[in-house]
Amino acid sequence: MKRSSTVRRSGCPISIALELVGDPWSLLIVRDLMFKGVHTFDGFLTAGEGIATNVLSDRLARLERGGIVDRRPDPEDGRRVRYRLTKKGIGLAPMLVEMVLWSAEHEATDAPEGTVREMRQSRRRVLDRIRRAWRQA
Amino acid sequence: MKRSSTVRRSGCPISIALELVGDPWSLLIVRDLMFKGVHTFDGFLTAGEGIATNVLSDRLARLERGGIVDRRPDPEDGRRVRYRLTKKGIGLAPMLVEMVLWSAEHEATDAPEGTVREMRQSRRRVLDRIRRAWRQA
DNA sequence: CAGGATCCGTTTCGATACTG
DNA sequence: CAGTATCGAAACGGATCCTG
């Protein structure tokens, strides 16, 4: 596998950010940040699907290097670190929403619940809410 | 990493089909099928980014098991195998389009070309064309 | 105690090459 | 157009250690 962050086909600019989207853990982290308001190391550890600490460290560093998340000390508790999606990171929302919709339609076994239904009915509204929650977080 | 094809958070149906979307090679194959009309083993081998034969075999089998592609003997040359996206597979188009758009905006270094510009201006038209091309292929 | 880094045994991946 | 075999590289999980 090439190590470049994007792959480009000659004559056809169909490039995909595989560095991000090709990695399950990174996607789970972004998803937790975007949909669940999880923003601490421990939050990812417990809310996630059992990611190991070293893997989490590594992915957070990658995402930070890629400009998708940033880290700052928690304003209310200087010892804590707060991870946030950057503007570039929040730009992934449409993609994530499509991923969730496709998964709900084709893979998930139990009936879709409120969030998914609303996504299906009005992507725009869901995206607006995600962006709003992000701005004031 | 869990081996299940979808991951679900309790109380929040934000599940993502990581089995597919967490794997770079699978994404490249789907992309080639969707945007480039590549549909043979050798096509993926040469048009792709240097995938190994065993990996390609493995991913095609996975995608087939996942119901995303199917394989049939080429009508004009029975020895050849033709891979096609299934309906479920073509359902990934919106997600792929968002991936391409995000990548073009944030990752790709050279100026976006026609396809990307058209995607940005009218996702609908691009998606319609993809689906039409798929139906008559 | 939160946020990581490091070491280590194990599993998975992938490049190459060979087979039908 | 694939399946298989090998074998080194990388990723992973788990535990442990470190630092404020």
Short mmCIF file of N, CA and C in Angstrom, two decimals, chain B residues 28-96:
data_model
loop_
_atom_site.label_atom_id
_atom_site.label_comp_id
_atom_site.label_asym_id
_atom_site.label_seq_id
_atom_site.Cartn_x
_atom_site.Cartn_y
_atom_site.Cartn_z
N LEU B 28 -10.94 1.14 -2.97
CA LEU B 28 -10.38 1.40 -4.29
C LEU B 28 -11.09 0.57 -5.35
N ILE B 29 -11.39 -0.67 -5.00
CA ILE B 29 -12.09 -1.53 -5.96
C ILE B 29 -13.46 -0.97 -6.27
N VAL B 30 -14.19 -0.59 -5.23
CA VAL B 30 -15.52 -0.03 -5.45
C VAL B 30 -15.43 1.25 -6.27
N ARG B 31 -14.45 2.05 -5.98
CA ARG B 31 -14.27 3.28 -6.74
C ARG B 31 -14.03 2.99 -8.21
N ASP B 32 -13.16 2.02 -8.49
CA ASP B 32 -12.88 1.68 -9.88
C ASP B 32 -14.12 1.17 -10.59
N LEU B 33 -14.89 0.35 -9.88
CA LEU B 33 -16.13 -0.15 -10.48
C LEU B 33 -17.10 0.98 -10.76
N MET B 34 -17.17 1.91 -9.83
CA MET B 34 -18.21 2.92 -9.90
C MET B 34 -17.89 4.05 -10.87
N PHE B 35 -16.65 4.50 -10.84
CA PHE B 35 -16.32 5.70 -11.61
C PHE B 35 -15.58 5.40 -12.91
N LYS B 36 -14.98 4.24 -13.01
CA LYS B 36 -14.12 4.01 -14.16
C LYS B 36 -14.58 2.89 -15.05
N GLY B 37 -15.59 2.18 -14.65
CA GLY B 37 -16.03 1.08 -15.50
C GLY B 37 -15.06 -0.08 -15.57
N VAL B 38 -14.17 -0.15 -14.62
CA VAL B 38 -13.28 -1.31 -14.56
C VAL B 38 -14.06 -2.48 -13.99
N HIS B 39 -13.94 -3.65 -14.61
CA HIS B 39 -14.75 -4.75 -14.10
C HIS B 39 -14.08 -6.11 -14.31
N THR B 40 -12.77 -6.11 -14.50
CA THR B 40 -12.08 -7.39 -14.59
C THR B 40 -10.92 -7.44 -13.59
N PHE B 41 -10.56 -8.65 -13.26
CA PHE B 41 -9.45 -8.86 -12.32
C PHE B 41 -8.22 -8.10 -12.78
N ASP B 42 -7.89 -8.28 -14.04
CA ASP B 42 -6.71 -7.61 -14.57
C ASP B 42 -6.88 -6.10 -14.59
N GLY B 43 -8.09 -5.68 -14.83
CA GLY B 43 -8.36 -4.25 -14.79
C GLY B 43 -8.01 -3.63 -13.46
N PHE B 44 -8.46 -4.26 -12.40
CA PHE B 44 -8.14 -3.76 -11.06
C PHE B 44 -6.64 -3.80 -10.82
N LEU B 45 -6.04 -4.87 -11.30
CA LEU B 45 -4.61 -5.05 -11.08
C LEU B 45 -3.80 -3.91 -11.68
N THR B 46 -4.14 -3.54 -12.89
CA THR B 46 -3.32 -2.55 -13.58
C THR B 46 -3.81 -1.13 -13.34
N ALA B 47 -5.13 -0.95 -13.28
CA ALA B 47 -5.63 0.41 -13.11
C ALA B 47 -5.48 0.89 -11.68
N GLY B 48 -5.34 -0.04 -10.77
CA GLY B 48 -5.31 0.30 -9.35
C GLY B 48 -3.98 0.88 -8.92
N GLU B 49 -3.77 0.85 -7.64
CA GLU B 49 -2.58 1.46 -7.07
C GLU B 49 -1.55 0.41 -6.72
N GLY B 50 -1.55 -0.70 -7.47
CA GLY B 50 -0.55 -1.72 -7.20
C GLY B 50 -1.00 -2.74 -6.18
N ILE B 51 -2.21 -3.17 -6.27
CA ILE B 51 -2.71 -4.20 -5.36
C ILE B 51 -2.12 -5.56 -5.74
N ALA B 52 -1.82 -6.36 -4.74
CA ALA B 52 -1.27 -7.70 -4.99
C ALA B 52 -2.40 -8.66 -5.35
N THR B 53 -2.04 -9.71 -6.07
CA THR B 53 -3.08 -10.62 -6.57
C THR B 53 -3.84 -11.30 -5.44
N ASN B 54 -3.12 -11.70 -4.42
CA ASN B 54 -3.81 -12.38 -3.33
C ASN B 54 -4.74 -11.43 -2.58
N VAL B 55 -4.29 -10.20 -2.43
CA VAL B 55 -5.13 -9.22 -1.75
C VAL B 55 -6.35 -8.92 -2.59
N LEU B 56 -6.14 -8.78 -3.89
CA LEU B 56 -7.29 -8.52 -4.77
C LEU B 56 -8.29 -9.67 -4.72
N SER B 57 -7.78 -10.88 -4.81
CA SER B 57 -8.64 -12.06 -4.67
C SER B 57 -9.46 -11.99 -3.40
N ASP B 58 -8.73 -11.74 -2.32
CA ASP B 58 -9.38 -11.72 -1.01
C ASP B 58 -10.46 -10.65 -0.94
N ARG B 59 -10.16 -9.46 -1.42
CA ARG B 59 -11.12 -8.38 -1.31
C ARG B 59 -12.32 -8.59 -2.21
N LEU B 60 -12.08 -9.13 -3.40
CA LEU B 60 -13.21 -9.41 -4.27
C LEU B 60 -14.13 -10.44 -3.63
N ALA B 61 -13.53 -11.44 -3.00
CA ALA B 61 -14.34 -12.45 -2.32
C ALA B 61 -15.13 -11.83 -1.18
N ARG B 62 -14.48 -10.98 -0.41
CA ARG B 62 -15.17 -10.30 0.70
C ARG B 62 -16.32 -9.48 0.19
N LEU B 63 -16.04 -8.70 -0.86
CA LEU B 63 -17.09 -7.82 -1.39
C LEU B 63 -18.26 -8.65 -1.91
N GLU B 64 -17.92 -9.80 -2.47
CA GLU B 64 -18.98 -10.65 -2.97
C GLU B 64 -19.79 -11.24 -1.81
N ARG B 65 -19.08 -11.71 -0.80
CA ARG B 65 -19.79 -12.22 0.39
C ARG B 65 -20.66 -11.14 1.00
N GLY B 66 -20.15 -9.92 0.97
CA GLY B 66 -20.92 -8.80 1.54
C GLY B 66 -22.05 -8.33 0.66
N GLY B 67 -22.17 -8.94 -0.51
CA GLY B 67 -23.27 -8.57 -1.40
C GLY B 67 -23.07 -7.24 -2.10
N ILE B 68 -21.83 -6.81 -2.20
CA ILE B 68 -21.55 -5.51 -2.80
C ILE B 68 -21.17 -5.66 -4.27
N VAL B 69 -20.52 -6.75 -4.61
CA VAL B 69 -20.27 -7.03 -6.02
C VAL B 69 -20.77 -8.44 -6.33
N ASP B 70 -21.04 -8.68 -7.60
CA ASP B 70 -21.25 -10.06 -8.02
C ASP B 70 -20.35 -10.36 -9.21
N ARG B 71 -20.20 -11.62 -9.48
CA ARG B 71 -19.30 -12.03 -10.54
C ARG B 71 -20.04 -12.95 -11.48
N ARG B 72 -19.89 -12.72 -12.79
CA ARG B 72 -20.51 -13.59 -13.75
C ARG B 72 -19.55 -13.71 -14.92
N PRO B 73 -19.64 -14.84 -15.61
CA PRO B 73 -18.80 -14.99 -16.79
C PRO B 73 -19.14 -13.93 -17.82
N ASP B 74 -18.14 -13.38 -18.44
CA ASP B 74 -18.35 -12.38 -19.49
C ASP B 74 -19.18 -13.00 -20.60
N PRO B 75 -20.30 -12.35 -20.99
CA PRO B 75 -21.18 -12.89 -22.04
C PRO B 75 -20.45 -13.10 -23.37
N GLU B 76 -19.43 -12.29 -23.62
CA GLU B 76 -18.74 -12.39 -24.92
C GLU B 76 -17.51 -13.29 -24.86
N ASP B 77 -17.06 -13.57 -23.67
CA ASP B 77 -15.88 -14.43 -23.52
C ASP B 77 -16.04 -15.19 -22.22
N GLY B 78 -16.56 -16.39 -22.33
CA GLY B 78 -16.92 -17.17 -21.17
C GLY B 78 -15.79 -17.41 -20.18
N ARG B 79 -14.56 -17.28 -20.65
CA ARG B 79 -13.45 -17.53 -19.74
C ARG B 79 -13.24 -16.37 -18.79
N ARG B 80 -13.59 -15.18 -19.27
CA ARG B 80 -13.42 -14.00 -18.42
C ARG B 80 -14.51 -13.91 -17.37
N VAL B 81 -14.14 -13.33 -16.25
CA VAL B 81 -15.14 -13.06 -15.22
C VAL B 81 -15.38 -11.57 -15.19
N ARG B 82 -16.64 -11.21 -15.09
CA ARG B 82 -17.01 -9.81 -15.03
C ARG B 82 -17.52 -9.49 -13.65
N TYR B 83 -16.92 -8.51 -13.02
CA TYR B 83 -17.40 -8.08 -11.71
C TYR B 83 -18.30 -6.87 -11.88
N ARG B 84 -19.39 -6.90 -11.15
CA ARG B 84 -20.30 -5.76 -11.19
C ARG B 84 -20.72 -5.37 -9.80
N LEU B 85 -20.98 -4.12 -9.61
CA LEU B 85 -21.60 -3.69 -8.37
C LEU B 85 -23.03 -4.21 -8.33
N THR B 86 -23.45 -4.67 -7.19
CA THR B 86 -24.85 -5.01 -7.01
C THR B 86 -25.63 -3.73 -6.73
N LYS B 87 -26.91 -3.88 -6.54
CA LYS B 87 -27.71 -2.73 -6.17
C LYS B 87 -27.23 -2.16 -4.83
N LYS B 88 -26.95 -3.04 -3.91
CA LYS B 88 -26.40 -2.62 -2.63
C LYS B 88 -25.08 -1.87 -2.83
N GLY B 89 -24.29 -2.38 -3.76
CA GLY B 89 -23.00 -1.74 -4.03
C GLY B 89 -23.15 -0.36 -4.63
N ILE B 90 -24.07 -0.24 -5.58
CA ILE B 90 -24.25 1.07 -6.21
C ILE B 90 -24.85 2.05 -5.21
N GLY B 91 -25.45 1.53 -4.17
CA GLY B 91 -25.96 2.39 -3.10
C GLY B 91 -24.87 3.13 -2.35
N LEU B 92 -23.65 2.72 -2.57
CA LEU B 92 -22.52 3.41 -1.93
C LEU B 92 -22.15 4.70 -2.64
N ALA B 93 -22.78 4.95 -3.78
CA ALA B 93 -22.38 6.10 -4.58
C ALA B 93 -22.41 7.43 -3.81
N PRO B 94 -23.47 7.73 -3.09
CA PRO B 94 -23.47 9.00 -2.36
C PRO B 94 -22.29 9.13 -1.41
N MET B 95 -21.98 8.04 -0.72
CA MET B 95 -20.86 8.07 0.20
C MET B 95 -19.55 8.32 -0.54
N LEU B 96 -19.37 7.59 -1.63
CA LEU B 96 -18.14 7.77 -2.40
C LEU B 96 -18.01 9.20 -2.90
#
